[in-house]
Short mmCIF file of C-alpha atoms and ligand atoms in Angstrom, two decimals:
data_model
loop_
_atom_site.label_atom_id
_atom_site.label_comp_id
_atom_site.label_asym_id
_atom_site.label_seq_id
_atom_site.Cartn_x
_atom_site.Cartn_y
_atom_site.Cartn_z
CA GLN A 21 0.00 0.00 0.00
CA ARG A 22 2.83 2.39 0.79
CA GLY A 23 4.68 1.59 -2.40
CA LYS A 24 7.55 -0.72 -3.06
CA ALA A 25 10.38 1.36 -1.65
CA ASN A 26 8.66 1.81 1.68
CA TRP A 27 9.41 -0.10 4.80
CA VAL A 28 7.96 -0.22 8.27
CA ARG A 29 9.74 -1.44 11.33
CA TYR A 30 7.80 -3.78 13.59
CA ALA A 31 9.02 -4.15 17.13
CA SER A 32 9.50 -7.73 18.25
CA GLY A 33 6.30 -9.09 19.68
CA MET A 34 4.15 -6.61 17.76
CA GLU A 35 1.52 -8.25 15.61
CA LEU A 36 1.93 -7.89 11.87
CA PRO A 37 -1.19 -6.93 9.92
CA ALA A 38 -3.21 -9.87 8.65
CA GLN A 39 -2.07 -9.29 5.07
CA ALA A 40 1.60 -9.42 5.98
CA HIS A 41 0.93 -12.57 7.97
CA ALA A 42 -0.66 -14.20 4.94
CA ARG A 43 2.35 -13.30 2.78
CA LEU A 44 4.77 -14.57 5.37
CA GLY A 45 2.75 -17.77 5.52
CA GLY A 46 3.22 -18.25 1.80
CA ASP A 47 6.94 -17.54 2.02
CA LEU A 48 7.35 -19.92 4.89
CA ARG A 49 6.82 -23.02 2.78
CA ARG A 50 9.68 -21.87 0.56
CA ALA A 51 11.77 -20.99 3.60
CA LEU A 52 11.47 -24.54 4.89
CA ASP A 53 12.30 -26.06 1.53
CA GLN A 54 15.22 -23.70 0.85
CA GLY A 55 16.78 -24.03 4.26
CA GLU A 56 16.18 -20.43 5.38
CA LEU A 57 15.23 -21.51 8.88
CA ARG A 58 17.91 -21.65 11.55
CA VAL A 59 17.95 -22.81 15.12
CA VAL A 60 19.63 -20.65 17.74
CA TYR A 61 20.33 -21.74 21.30
CA GLN A 62 19.97 -19.84 24.55
CA PRO A 63 21.84 -21.09 27.62
CA ILE A 64 19.88 -22.31 30.64
CA VAL A 65 22.15 -21.57 33.55
CA GLY A 66 22.72 -22.43 37.20
CA LEU A 67 22.10 -19.16 39.06
CA ALA A 68 24.61 -19.82 41.82
CA ASP A 69 27.63 -20.75 39.69
CA GLY A 70 26.79 -19.64 36.15
CA ARG A 71 27.21 -23.15 34.79
CA VAL A 72 25.38 -23.91 31.55
CA LEU A 73 23.00 -26.78 32.27
CA GLY A 74 21.20 -26.88 28.98
CA VAL A 75 19.98 -24.85 26.04
CA GLU A 76 16.61 -23.79 24.69
CA ALA A 77 16.27 -24.18 20.92
CA LEU A 78 14.60 -21.18 19.24
CA VAL A 79 13.81 -20.92 15.56
CA ARG A 80 14.95 -18.01 13.37
CA TRP A 81 14.08 -17.19 9.79
CA ALA A 82 16.89 -15.74 7.71
CA HIS A 83 14.61 -14.12 5.13
CA PRO A 84 16.42 -13.14 1.89
CA GLU A 85 14.79 -9.68 1.80
CA ARG A 86 13.51 -9.04 5.29
CA GLY A 87 16.58 -10.20 7.18
CA MET A 88 16.03 -12.02 10.45
CA VAL A 89 12.31 -12.48 11.05
CA SER A 90 11.28 -13.03 14.66
CA PRO A 91 9.29 -16.16 15.52
CA ALA A 92 6.61 -13.90 17.01
CA ASP A 93 5.94 -12.79 13.42
CA PHE A 94 5.73 -16.18 11.73
CA ILE A 95 4.82 -18.83 14.32
CA PRO A 96 1.18 -17.63 14.40
CA ALA A 97 0.99 -17.91 10.59
CA ALA A 98 2.70 -21.30 10.71
CA GLU A 99 0.14 -22.46 13.27
CA ARG A 100 -2.77 -21.26 11.17
CA THR A 101 -1.55 -22.88 7.97
CA GLY A 102 -0.38 -26.09 9.59
CA LEU A 103 3.20 -25.47 8.47
CA ILE A 104 4.12 -25.52 12.15
CA VAL A 105 4.11 -29.32 11.90
CA PRO A 106 7.01 -29.62 9.41
CA LEU A 107 8.65 -26.50 10.92
CA GLY A 108 8.48 -27.97 14.40
CA ARG A 109 9.78 -31.29 13.13
CA PHE A 110 12.74 -29.48 11.60
CA VAL A 111 13.56 -27.66 14.87
CA LEU A 112 13.14 -30.86 16.90
CA ARG A 113 15.44 -32.87 14.64
CA GLU A 114 18.02 -30.11 14.38
CA ALA A 115 18.06 -29.64 18.17
CA CYS A 116 18.51 -33.39 18.74
CA ARG A 117 21.25 -33.62 16.13
CA GLN A 118 23.11 -30.65 17.60
CA ALA A 119 22.77 -31.84 21.20
CA ALA A 120 24.10 -35.28 20.24
CA ALA A 121 27.04 -33.62 18.47
CA TRP A 122 27.86 -31.54 21.57
CA LEU A 123 27.66 -34.61 23.80
CA ALA A 124 29.94 -36.54 21.42
CA GLU A 125 32.48 -33.72 21.36
CA PHE A 126 32.46 -32.65 25.00
CA GLY A 127 31.17 -35.65 26.96
CA PRO A 128 28.03 -36.38 28.97
CA GLU A 129 28.55 -33.53 31.47
CA VAL A 130 28.41 -30.74 28.91
CA LEU A 131 24.65 -30.39 28.85
CA GLN A 132 21.77 -32.02 30.61
CA LYS A 133 19.10 -30.96 28.19
CA VAL A 134 18.11 -29.42 24.91
CA ALA A 135 14.68 -27.80 24.90
CA PRO A 136 12.77 -27.05 21.70
CA ASN A 137 9.32 -25.42 21.80
CA VAL A 138 6.28 -27.37 20.68
CA SER A 139 2.96 -25.94 19.47
CA VAL A 140 -0.43 -27.42 20.24
CA ARG A 141 -0.92 -28.13 16.56
CA GLN A 142 2.05 -30.52 16.67
CA LEU A 143 0.52 -32.36 19.61
CA HIS A 144 -2.53 -33.04 17.46
CA ASP A 145 -0.42 -34.45 14.64
CA PRO A 146 -0.85 -38.23 14.72
CA ASP A 147 2.85 -38.71 13.86
CA PHE A 148 4.20 -36.51 16.63
CA VAL A 149 5.26 -39.20 19.10
CA ALA A 150 6.84 -41.25 16.31
CA ASP A 151 8.68 -38.13 15.09
CA VAL A 152 10.10 -37.53 18.56
CA ARG A 153 11.16 -41.16 18.87
CA ALA A 154 12.82 -41.04 15.43
CA ALA A 155 14.60 -37.74 16.15
CA LEU A 156 16.13 -39.27 19.28
CA ALA A 157 16.99 -42.62 17.70
CA ASP A 158 18.40 -41.21 14.46
CA HIS A 159 20.86 -39.04 16.35
CA GLY A 160 21.50 -41.35 19.28
CA LEU A 161 20.22 -38.88 21.85
CA GLY A 162 18.86 -40.25 25.14
CA PRO A 163 15.23 -39.28 25.80
CA ASP A 164 16.26 -37.92 29.21
CA ARG A 165 18.22 -35.16 27.43
CA LEU A 166 15.16 -33.83 25.63
CA VAL A 167 12.77 -31.32 27.17
CA LEU A 168 9.72 -30.22 25.20
CA GLU A 169 8.50 -26.73 26.09
CA LEU A 170 4.72 -26.34 25.96
CA THR A 171 2.52 -23.44 26.92
CA GLU A 172 -0.36 -23.84 29.31
CA SER A 173 -2.94 -23.05 26.66
CA ALA A 174 -1.50 -25.85 24.53
CA VAL A 175 -1.87 -28.51 27.18
CA LEU A 176 -5.33 -27.46 28.27
CA ARG A 177 -6.77 -28.91 25.09
CA GLY A 178 -8.36 -32.10 26.22
CA GLN A 179 -7.87 -35.81 26.58
CA GLN A 180 -6.11 -36.59 23.32
CA VAL A 181 -3.31 -34.14 24.02
CA LEU A 182 -3.00 -35.48 27.54
CA ARG A 183 -2.58 -39.02 26.18
CA VAL A 184 0.21 -37.84 23.87
CA LEU A 185 1.92 -36.08 26.77
CA HIS A 186 1.75 -39.20 28.91
CA GLU A 187 3.23 -41.25 26.07
CA LEU A 188 6.16 -38.82 25.82
CA HIS A 189 6.58 -38.83 29.58
CA ASP A 190 6.62 -42.64 29.60
CA MET A 191 9.34 -42.55 26.92
CA GLY A 192 11.49 -40.58 29.35
CA VAL A 193 11.14 -37.23 27.58
CA ARG A 194 10.59 -34.35 30.00
CA LEU A 195 7.94 -31.69 29.57
CA ALA A 196 8.28 -28.07 30.61
CA LEU A 197 5.39 -25.67 31.13
CA ASP A 198 6.54 -22.50 29.38
CA ASP A 199 5.49 -18.94 30.30
CA PHE A 200 4.09 -20.30 33.54
CA GLY A 201 1.68 -18.04 35.39
CA THR A 202 0.30 -16.31 32.29
CA GLY A 203 -2.24 -19.00 31.36
CA GLU A 204 -5.67 -19.60 32.72
CA SER A 205 -5.64 -22.57 34.99
CA SER A 206 -2.11 -23.00 36.22
CA LEU A 207 -2.79 -24.77 39.48
CA SER A 208 -5.29 -27.40 38.41
CA LEU A 209 -3.20 -28.02 35.32
CA LEU A 210 -0.17 -29.04 37.32
CA ARG A 211 -2.07 -31.93 38.89
CA SER A 212 -3.16 -33.63 35.69
CA PHE A 213 -0.22 -32.80 33.49
CA PRO A 214 2.98 -34.92 33.53
CA ALA A 215 5.31 -31.90 33.68
CA SER A 216 8.84 -32.03 35.07
CA ILE A 217 9.74 -28.36 34.78
CA VAL A 218 7.94 -25.07 35.28
CA LYS A 219 9.30 -21.96 33.57
CA LEU A 220 8.36 -18.80 35.45
CA ASP A 221 7.29 -16.24 32.87
CA LYS A 222 9.43 -13.19 32.23
CA SER A 223 6.57 -10.88 33.26
CA PHE A 224 7.11 -11.95 36.89
CA VAL A 225 10.87 -11.39 36.63
CA ASP A 226 10.63 -7.87 35.16
CA GLY A 227 11.06 -5.49 38.08
CA ILE A 228 11.36 -8.23 40.68
CA GLU A 229 14.59 -6.69 41.95
CA PHE A 230 12.84 -3.57 43.27
CA ASP A 231 11.30 -3.58 46.69
CA GLU A 232 11.09 0.00 47.83
CA PRO A 233 8.02 0.56 49.98
CA GLY A 234 4.98 1.33 47.91
CA THR A 235 5.95 -0.59 44.79
CA ALA A 236 3.08 -2.99 45.05
CA ALA A 237 3.67 -4.39 41.56
CA ALA A 238 7.14 -5.61 42.47
CA ASP A 239 5.83 -7.11 45.70
CA ALA A 240 3.15 -8.95 43.74
CA ARG A 241 5.75 -10.35 41.35
CA GLN A 242 7.83 -11.54 44.26
CA ALA A 243 4.77 -13.15 45.79
CA VAL A 244 3.95 -14.99 42.57
CA ALA A 245 7.57 -16.02 42.01
CA ARG A 246 7.77 -17.35 45.57
CA ALA A 247 4.45 -19.17 45.29
CA VAL A 248 5.46 -20.82 42.00
CA VAL A 249 8.79 -22.09 43.32
CA GLN A 250 7.17 -23.41 46.49
CA LEU A 251 4.38 -25.12 44.57
CA ALA A 252 6.87 -26.64 42.14
CA GLY A 253 8.96 -27.88 45.03
CA ALA A 254 5.95 -29.45 46.71
CA LEU A 255 5.04 -31.24 43.48
CA GLY A 256 8.61 -32.35 42.78
CA LEU A 257 9.05 -30.14 39.72
CA ASP A 258 12.15 -28.21 38.68
CA THR A 259 11.95 -24.51 37.92
CA VAL A 260 13.56 -22.14 35.44
CA ALA A 261 13.15 -18.37 35.77
CA GLU A 262 12.86 -16.73 32.34
CA GLY A 263 13.94 -13.34 31.04
CA ILE A 264 16.63 -12.44 33.58
CA GLU A 265 18.20 -9.20 32.39
CA ASN A 266 20.44 -8.18 35.29
CA GLN A 267 22.35 -9.56 38.27
CA GLU A 268 19.93 -8.03 40.79
CA GLN A 269 17.13 -10.13 39.34
CA ALA A 270 19.29 -13.25 39.46
CA ASP A 271 20.20 -12.55 43.11
CA ARG A 272 16.58 -11.94 44.05
CA LEU A 273 15.41 -15.12 42.35
CA LEU A 274 18.14 -17.12 44.07
CA ARG A 275 16.94 -15.82 47.42
CA LEU A 276 13.37 -16.74 46.53
CA GLY A 277 14.50 -20.32 45.89
CA TYR A 278 15.22 -20.46 42.15
CA THR A 279 18.42 -22.27 41.21
CA VAL A 280 18.16 -22.18 37.41
CA GLY A 281 17.53 -19.27 35.07
CA GLN A 282 17.60 -17.97 31.56
CA GLY A 283 17.83 -14.49 30.09
CA TYR A 284 19.93 -11.96 28.23
CA HIS A 285 22.03 -11.34 31.35
CA LEU A 286 23.02 -15.02 31.46
CA GLY A 287 23.30 -15.56 27.72
CA ARG A 288 21.47 -14.47 24.60
CA PRO A 289 20.20 -16.88 21.97
CA VAL A 290 23.21 -17.52 19.69
CA SER A 291 24.26 -19.82 16.87
CA ALA A 292 25.29 -23.41 17.52
CA GLU A 293 28.89 -22.42 16.70
CA GLU A 294 28.89 -19.83 19.46
CA ILE A 295 27.57 -22.38 21.95
CA THR A 296 30.31 -24.77 20.83
CA ALA A 297 32.88 -22.06 21.55
CA LEU A 298 31.31 -21.53 24.98
CA PHE A 299 31.57 -25.25 25.79
CA ALA A 300 35.18 -25.29 24.59
CA ALA A 301 35.97 -22.33 26.86
CA GLN A 302 34.25 -24.05 29.80
CA ARG A 303 36.29 -27.18 29.18
CA ALA A 304 39.53 -25.18 28.99
CA ALA A 305 38.67 -23.36 32.23
CA ALA A 306 37.90 -26.65 34.00
CA ALA A 307 41.22 -28.13 32.85
CA ALA A 308 43.23 -25.08 34.01
P1 C2E B 16 9.64 -18.65 24.66
O1 C2E B 16 9.63 -20.11 24.36
O2 C2E B 16 9.07 -18.22 25.96
O3 C2E B 16 11.15 -18.21 24.50
C1 C2E B 16 11.73 -17.16 25.20
C2 C2E B 16 11.77 -15.91 24.38
O4 C2E B 16 12.26 -14.84 25.17
C3 C2E B 16 12.74 -15.98 23.18
O5 C2E B 16 12.24 -15.10 22.17
C4 C2E B 16 14.02 -15.41 23.78
O6 C2E B 16 14.90 -14.91 22.81
C5 C2E B 16 13.44 -14.31 24.63
N1 C2E B 16 14.31 -13.95 25.76
C6 C2E B 16 15.16 -14.74 26.44
N2 C2E B 16 15.76 -14.06 27.43
C7 C2E B 16 15.28 -12.80 27.37
C8 C2E B 16 15.53 -11.60 28.14
O7 C2E B 16 16.33 -11.58 29.08
N3 C2E B 16 14.83 -10.48 27.77
C9 C2E B 16 13.95 -10.49 26.73
N4 C2E B 16 13.31 -9.36 26.45
N5 C2E B 16 13.69 -11.59 26.00
C10 C2E B 16 14.35 -12.73 26.32
P2 C2E B 16 12.12 -15.57 20.65
O8 C2E B 16 13.29 -16.41 20.27
O9 C2E B 16 11.82 -14.34 19.85
O10 C2E B 16 10.85 -16.51 20.66
C11 C2E B 16 9.58 -16.02 21.02
C12 C2E B 16 8.61 -17.13 21.20
O11 C2E B 16 8.36 -17.77 19.95
C13 C2E B 16 9.07 -18.22 22.14
O12 C2E B 16 8.84 -17.86 23.49
C14 C2E B 16 8.21 -19.38 21.69
O13 C2E B 16 6.94 -19.30 22.27
C15 C2E B 16 8.09 -19.13 20.20
N6 C2E B 16 9.06 -19.97 19.48
C16 C2E B 16 10.37 -19.77 19.24
N7 C2E B 16 10.90 -20.79 18.53
C17 C2E B 16 9.89 -21.68 18.35
C18 C2E B 16 9.79 -22.96 17.69
O14 C2E B 16 10.76 -23.51 17.15
N8 C2E B 16 8.56 -23.56 17.69
C19 C2E B 16 7.47 -22.99 18.30
N9 C2E B 16 6.32 -23.64 18.26
N10 C2E B 16 7.53 -21.81 18.93
C20 C2E B 16 8.72 -21.15 18.95
MG1 MG B 17 10.23 -21.73 25.36
MG1 MG B 18 9.03 -18.94 27.76
MG1 MG B 19 7.89 -16.45 26.80
#
């Protein structure tokens, strides 16, 4: 509408107009076929010692004209068109392949887990469990090294999904509830759902370091963060605090009982090569 030479910058997380979404959806098929999708990895870190315990796998689209397209801009389109199924399969397989390669190069201590994200649409795909089994077997990755990140809204969708989740759990694959606290029915969900990990949403971490009198919002965040870690502990679940952007937040979360975190302060999502370099540096430091 604005003419060919025009461009508009969309902030990450901002919704693209429906038209742009439709176009992206069309391009996405080509992106998959032409290998324009990449997987980046963000460290999941021990808060007390800074040790990398695992990585979350996040998809990126290296678009030939648009540059790097954020998943917030194309995952919704992929979900609508069903392309999320082959896209998710690609990310799953790539994450398993890469994790197996790291374990082969650096040994079993280098990472406990690799964690790709899974959409509800994938859970409804009749081949999903077989795809997971194949991704593990083809790359020789133990199921205990794989964590599938699911959002609450995804797992609230009825008996069939629950059966799939129990099958995965029985295989030894762990399930993480992503963005925890933002969904509708967090508490009742935890009882029926075979989760191993709860990821405290970034919205409860933002501002958690402030506790001057009168900042009720920060107090509320601390209350939620404390309640989540206590509940998780009571149910035997591990926790990860998401979106940690400074040391004060990390310190506060440690005091509230969190031992594991993720966020720009601890490590941004980076290429597999950069994670390899990080592991090499860790190994060199341990040997020194
Ligand atoms: P998520 O699974 O909750 O992933 C965390 C998001 O927060 C990532 O954004 C990550 O880059 C960002 N993040 C991490 N630490 C910080 C921080 O300290 N500050 C801020 N501001 N952000 C931080 P990303 O990579 O843009 O992904 C956004 C969402 O898109 C993900 O949220 C996930 O829901 C979805 N997504 C990403 N990759 C995939 C995928 O392969 N499949 C599916 N189904 N969804 C994906
Ligand atoms: Mg996630
Ligand atoms: Mg998350
Ligand atoms: Mg999130």
